[in-house]
Coordinates of N, CA and C in Angstrom, one line a residue:
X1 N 15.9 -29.5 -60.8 CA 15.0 -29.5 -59.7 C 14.4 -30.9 -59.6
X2 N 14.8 -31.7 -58.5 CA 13.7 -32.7 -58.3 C 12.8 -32.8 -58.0
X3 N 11.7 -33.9 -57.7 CA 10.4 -33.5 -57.4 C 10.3 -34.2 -55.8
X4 N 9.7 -33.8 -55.2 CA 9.1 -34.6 -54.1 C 8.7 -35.6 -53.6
X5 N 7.8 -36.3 -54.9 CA 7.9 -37.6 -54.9 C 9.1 -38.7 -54.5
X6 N 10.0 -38.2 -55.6 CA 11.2 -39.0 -55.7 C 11.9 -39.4 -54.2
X7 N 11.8 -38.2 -53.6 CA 12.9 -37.6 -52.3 C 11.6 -38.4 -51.4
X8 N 10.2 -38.7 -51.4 CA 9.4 -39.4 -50.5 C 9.9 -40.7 -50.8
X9 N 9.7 -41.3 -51.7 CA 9.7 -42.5 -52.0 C 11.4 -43.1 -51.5
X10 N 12.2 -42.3 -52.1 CA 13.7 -42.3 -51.5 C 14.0 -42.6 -49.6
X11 N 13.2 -41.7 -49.4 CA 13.1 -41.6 -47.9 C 12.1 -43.0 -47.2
X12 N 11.1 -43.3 -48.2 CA 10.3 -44.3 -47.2 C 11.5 -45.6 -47.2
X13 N 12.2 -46.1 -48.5 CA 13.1 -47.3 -49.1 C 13.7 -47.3 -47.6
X14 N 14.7 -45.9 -47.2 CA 15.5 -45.7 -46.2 C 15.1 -46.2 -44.9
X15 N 14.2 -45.4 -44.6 CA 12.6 -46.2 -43.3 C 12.9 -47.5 -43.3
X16 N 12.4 -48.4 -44.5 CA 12.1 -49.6 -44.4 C 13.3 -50.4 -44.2
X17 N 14.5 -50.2 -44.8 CA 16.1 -50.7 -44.8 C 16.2 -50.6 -43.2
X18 N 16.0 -49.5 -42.8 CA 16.4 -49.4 -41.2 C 15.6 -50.1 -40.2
X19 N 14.8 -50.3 -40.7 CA 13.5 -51.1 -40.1 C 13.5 -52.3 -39.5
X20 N 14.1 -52.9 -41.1 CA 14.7 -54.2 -41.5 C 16.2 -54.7 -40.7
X21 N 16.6 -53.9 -40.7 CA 17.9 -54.1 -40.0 C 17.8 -54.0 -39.0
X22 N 17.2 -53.4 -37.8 CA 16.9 -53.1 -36.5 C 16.0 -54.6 -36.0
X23 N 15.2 -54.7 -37.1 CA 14.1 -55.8 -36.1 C 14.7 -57.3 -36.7
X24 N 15.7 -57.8 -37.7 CA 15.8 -59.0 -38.3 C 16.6 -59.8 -37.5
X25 N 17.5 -58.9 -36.6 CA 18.1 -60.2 -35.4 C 17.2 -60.3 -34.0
X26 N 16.3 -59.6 -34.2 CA 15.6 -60.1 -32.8 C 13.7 -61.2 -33.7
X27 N 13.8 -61.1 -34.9 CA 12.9 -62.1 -35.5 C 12.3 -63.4 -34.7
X28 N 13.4 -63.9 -34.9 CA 13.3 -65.4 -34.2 C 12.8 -65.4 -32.9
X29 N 13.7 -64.3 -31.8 CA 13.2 -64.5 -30.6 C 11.7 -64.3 -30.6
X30 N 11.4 -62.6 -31.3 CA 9.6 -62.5 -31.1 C 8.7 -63.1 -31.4
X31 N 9.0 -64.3 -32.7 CA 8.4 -65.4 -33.1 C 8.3 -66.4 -32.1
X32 N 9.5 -67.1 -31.4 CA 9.5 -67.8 -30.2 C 8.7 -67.3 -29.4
X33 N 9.0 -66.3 -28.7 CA 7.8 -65.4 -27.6 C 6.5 -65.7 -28.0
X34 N 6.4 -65.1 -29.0 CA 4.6 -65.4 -29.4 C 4.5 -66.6 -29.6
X35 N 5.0 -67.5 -29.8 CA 4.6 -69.1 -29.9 C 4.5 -69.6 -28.4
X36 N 5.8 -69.3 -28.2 CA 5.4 -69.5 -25.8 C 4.1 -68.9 -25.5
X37 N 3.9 -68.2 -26.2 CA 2.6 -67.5 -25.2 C 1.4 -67.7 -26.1
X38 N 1.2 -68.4 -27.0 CA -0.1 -68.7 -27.5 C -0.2 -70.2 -26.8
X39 N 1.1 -70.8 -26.8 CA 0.7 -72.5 -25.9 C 0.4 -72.5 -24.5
X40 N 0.8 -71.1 -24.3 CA -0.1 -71.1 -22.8 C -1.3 -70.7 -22.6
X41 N -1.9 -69.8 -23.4 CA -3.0 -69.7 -23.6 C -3.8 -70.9 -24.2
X42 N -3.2 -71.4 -25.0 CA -4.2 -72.6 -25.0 C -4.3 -73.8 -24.2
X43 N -2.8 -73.8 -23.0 CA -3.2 -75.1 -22.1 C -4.1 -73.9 -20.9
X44 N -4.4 -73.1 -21.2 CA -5.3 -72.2 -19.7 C -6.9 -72.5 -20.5
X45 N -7.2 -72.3 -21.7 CA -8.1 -72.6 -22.2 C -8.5 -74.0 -22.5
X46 N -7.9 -75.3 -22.5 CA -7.6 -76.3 -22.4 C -7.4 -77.1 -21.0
X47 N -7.2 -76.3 -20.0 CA -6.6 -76.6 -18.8 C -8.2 -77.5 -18.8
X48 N -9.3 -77.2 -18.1 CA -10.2 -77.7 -17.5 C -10.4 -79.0 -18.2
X49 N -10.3 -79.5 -19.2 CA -10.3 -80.6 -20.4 C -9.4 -81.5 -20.4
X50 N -8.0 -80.7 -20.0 CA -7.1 -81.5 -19.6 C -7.3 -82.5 -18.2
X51 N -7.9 -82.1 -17.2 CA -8.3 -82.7 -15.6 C -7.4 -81.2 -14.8
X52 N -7.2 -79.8 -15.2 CA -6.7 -79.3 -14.0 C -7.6 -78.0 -14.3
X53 N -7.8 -78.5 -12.5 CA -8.8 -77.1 -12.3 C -8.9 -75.6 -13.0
X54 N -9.7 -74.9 -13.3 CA -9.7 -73.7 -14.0 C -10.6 -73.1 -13.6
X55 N -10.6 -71.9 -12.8 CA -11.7 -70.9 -12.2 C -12.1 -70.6 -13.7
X56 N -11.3 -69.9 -14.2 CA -11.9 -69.5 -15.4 C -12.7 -70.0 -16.8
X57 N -13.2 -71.2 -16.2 CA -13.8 -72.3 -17.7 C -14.8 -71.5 -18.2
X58 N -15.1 -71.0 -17.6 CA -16.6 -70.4 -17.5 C -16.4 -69.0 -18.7
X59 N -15.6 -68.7 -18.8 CA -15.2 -67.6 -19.8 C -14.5 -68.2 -21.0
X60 N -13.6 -69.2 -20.9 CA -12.8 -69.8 -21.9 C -13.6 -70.6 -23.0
X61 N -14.5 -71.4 -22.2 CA -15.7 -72.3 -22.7 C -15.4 -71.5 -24.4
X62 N -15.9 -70.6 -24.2 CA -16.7 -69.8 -25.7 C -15.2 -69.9 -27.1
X63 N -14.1 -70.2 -26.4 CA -12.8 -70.3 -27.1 C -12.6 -71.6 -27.8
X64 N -13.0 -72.9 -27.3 CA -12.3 -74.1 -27.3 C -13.2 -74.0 -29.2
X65 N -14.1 -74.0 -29.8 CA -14.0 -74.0 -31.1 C -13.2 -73.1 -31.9
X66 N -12.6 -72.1 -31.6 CA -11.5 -71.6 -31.9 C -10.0 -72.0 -31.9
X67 N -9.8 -72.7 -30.8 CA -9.0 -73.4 -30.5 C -8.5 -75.5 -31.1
X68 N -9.9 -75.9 -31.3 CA -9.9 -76.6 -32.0 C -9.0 -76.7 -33.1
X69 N -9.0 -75.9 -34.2 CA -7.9 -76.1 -35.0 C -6.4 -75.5 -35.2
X70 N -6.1 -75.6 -34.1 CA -4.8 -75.6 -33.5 C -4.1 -76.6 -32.7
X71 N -5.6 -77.6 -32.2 CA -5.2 -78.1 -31.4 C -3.7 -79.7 -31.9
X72 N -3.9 -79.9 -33.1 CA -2.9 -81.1 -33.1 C -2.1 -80.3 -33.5
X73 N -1.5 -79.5 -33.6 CA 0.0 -78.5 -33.7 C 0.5 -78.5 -32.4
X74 N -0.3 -78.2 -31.5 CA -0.2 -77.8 -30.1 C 0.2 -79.1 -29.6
X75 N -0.4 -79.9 -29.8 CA 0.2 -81.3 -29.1 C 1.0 -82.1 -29.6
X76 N 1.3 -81.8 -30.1 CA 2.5 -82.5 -31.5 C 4.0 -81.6 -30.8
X77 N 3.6 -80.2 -30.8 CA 4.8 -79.6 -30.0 C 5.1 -79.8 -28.9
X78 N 3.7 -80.3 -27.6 CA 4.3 -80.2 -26.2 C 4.9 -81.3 -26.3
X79 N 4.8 -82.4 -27.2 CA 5.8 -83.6 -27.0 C 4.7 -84.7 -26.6
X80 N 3.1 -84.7 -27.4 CA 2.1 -85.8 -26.8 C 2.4 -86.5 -28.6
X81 N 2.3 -87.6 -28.7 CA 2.2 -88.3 -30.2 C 0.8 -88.3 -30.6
X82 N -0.7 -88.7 -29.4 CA -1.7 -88.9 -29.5 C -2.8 -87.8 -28.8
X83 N -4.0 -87.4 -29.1 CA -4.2 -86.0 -28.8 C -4.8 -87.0 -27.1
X84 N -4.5 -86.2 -26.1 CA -4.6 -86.4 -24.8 C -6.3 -85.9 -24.1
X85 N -7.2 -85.7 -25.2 CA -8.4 -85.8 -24.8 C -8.8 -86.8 -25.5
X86 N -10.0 -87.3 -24.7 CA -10.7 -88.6 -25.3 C -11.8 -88.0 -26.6
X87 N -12.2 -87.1 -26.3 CA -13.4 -86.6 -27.2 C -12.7 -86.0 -28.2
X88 N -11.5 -85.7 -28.4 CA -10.9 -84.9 -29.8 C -9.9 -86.0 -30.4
X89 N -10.2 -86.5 -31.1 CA -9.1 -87.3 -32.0 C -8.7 -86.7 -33.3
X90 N -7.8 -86.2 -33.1 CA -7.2 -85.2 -34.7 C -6.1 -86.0 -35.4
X91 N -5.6 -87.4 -34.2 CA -4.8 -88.1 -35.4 C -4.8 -89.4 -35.5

């Protein structure tokens, strides 16, 4: 007689293998996705600083110290060498 345990723990391994297998070739893309869409959120939060209009500054305002330390990853990626605000020099 086995115990239950065994056949749980047996069965979660199974779960996680299938898991694993199902989600490891779409990895990369969901990583890419979420990186596309955090750099747009930060040039919309960023937009008004950049010089382009933004109805919404007025909400985002409360973000840009959050955003701050992200910001030379962000510009390093869109392809700037030097950070493109005067008032933030991170390099």
């Amino acid at each position: 007689m086995s115990g239950g345990g065994d056949d749980r723990s047996r069965a979660a391994r199974l779960a996680a293998g299938l898991r694993e297998f199902y989600v490891a070739p779409y990895r990369r893309t969901f990583a890419r996705a979420q990186r596309d869409e955090d750099d747009l959120f930060m040039m919309i939060v960023l937009s008004d600083m950049l010089g382009v209009p933004n109805p919404a500054s007025y909400y985002t305002v409360e973000l840009l110290p959050l955003m701050y330390d992200r910001f030379h990853e962000w510009h390093r990626r869109m392809g700037m060498d030097h950070s493109p605000l005067d008032h933030v020099s991170c390099c």
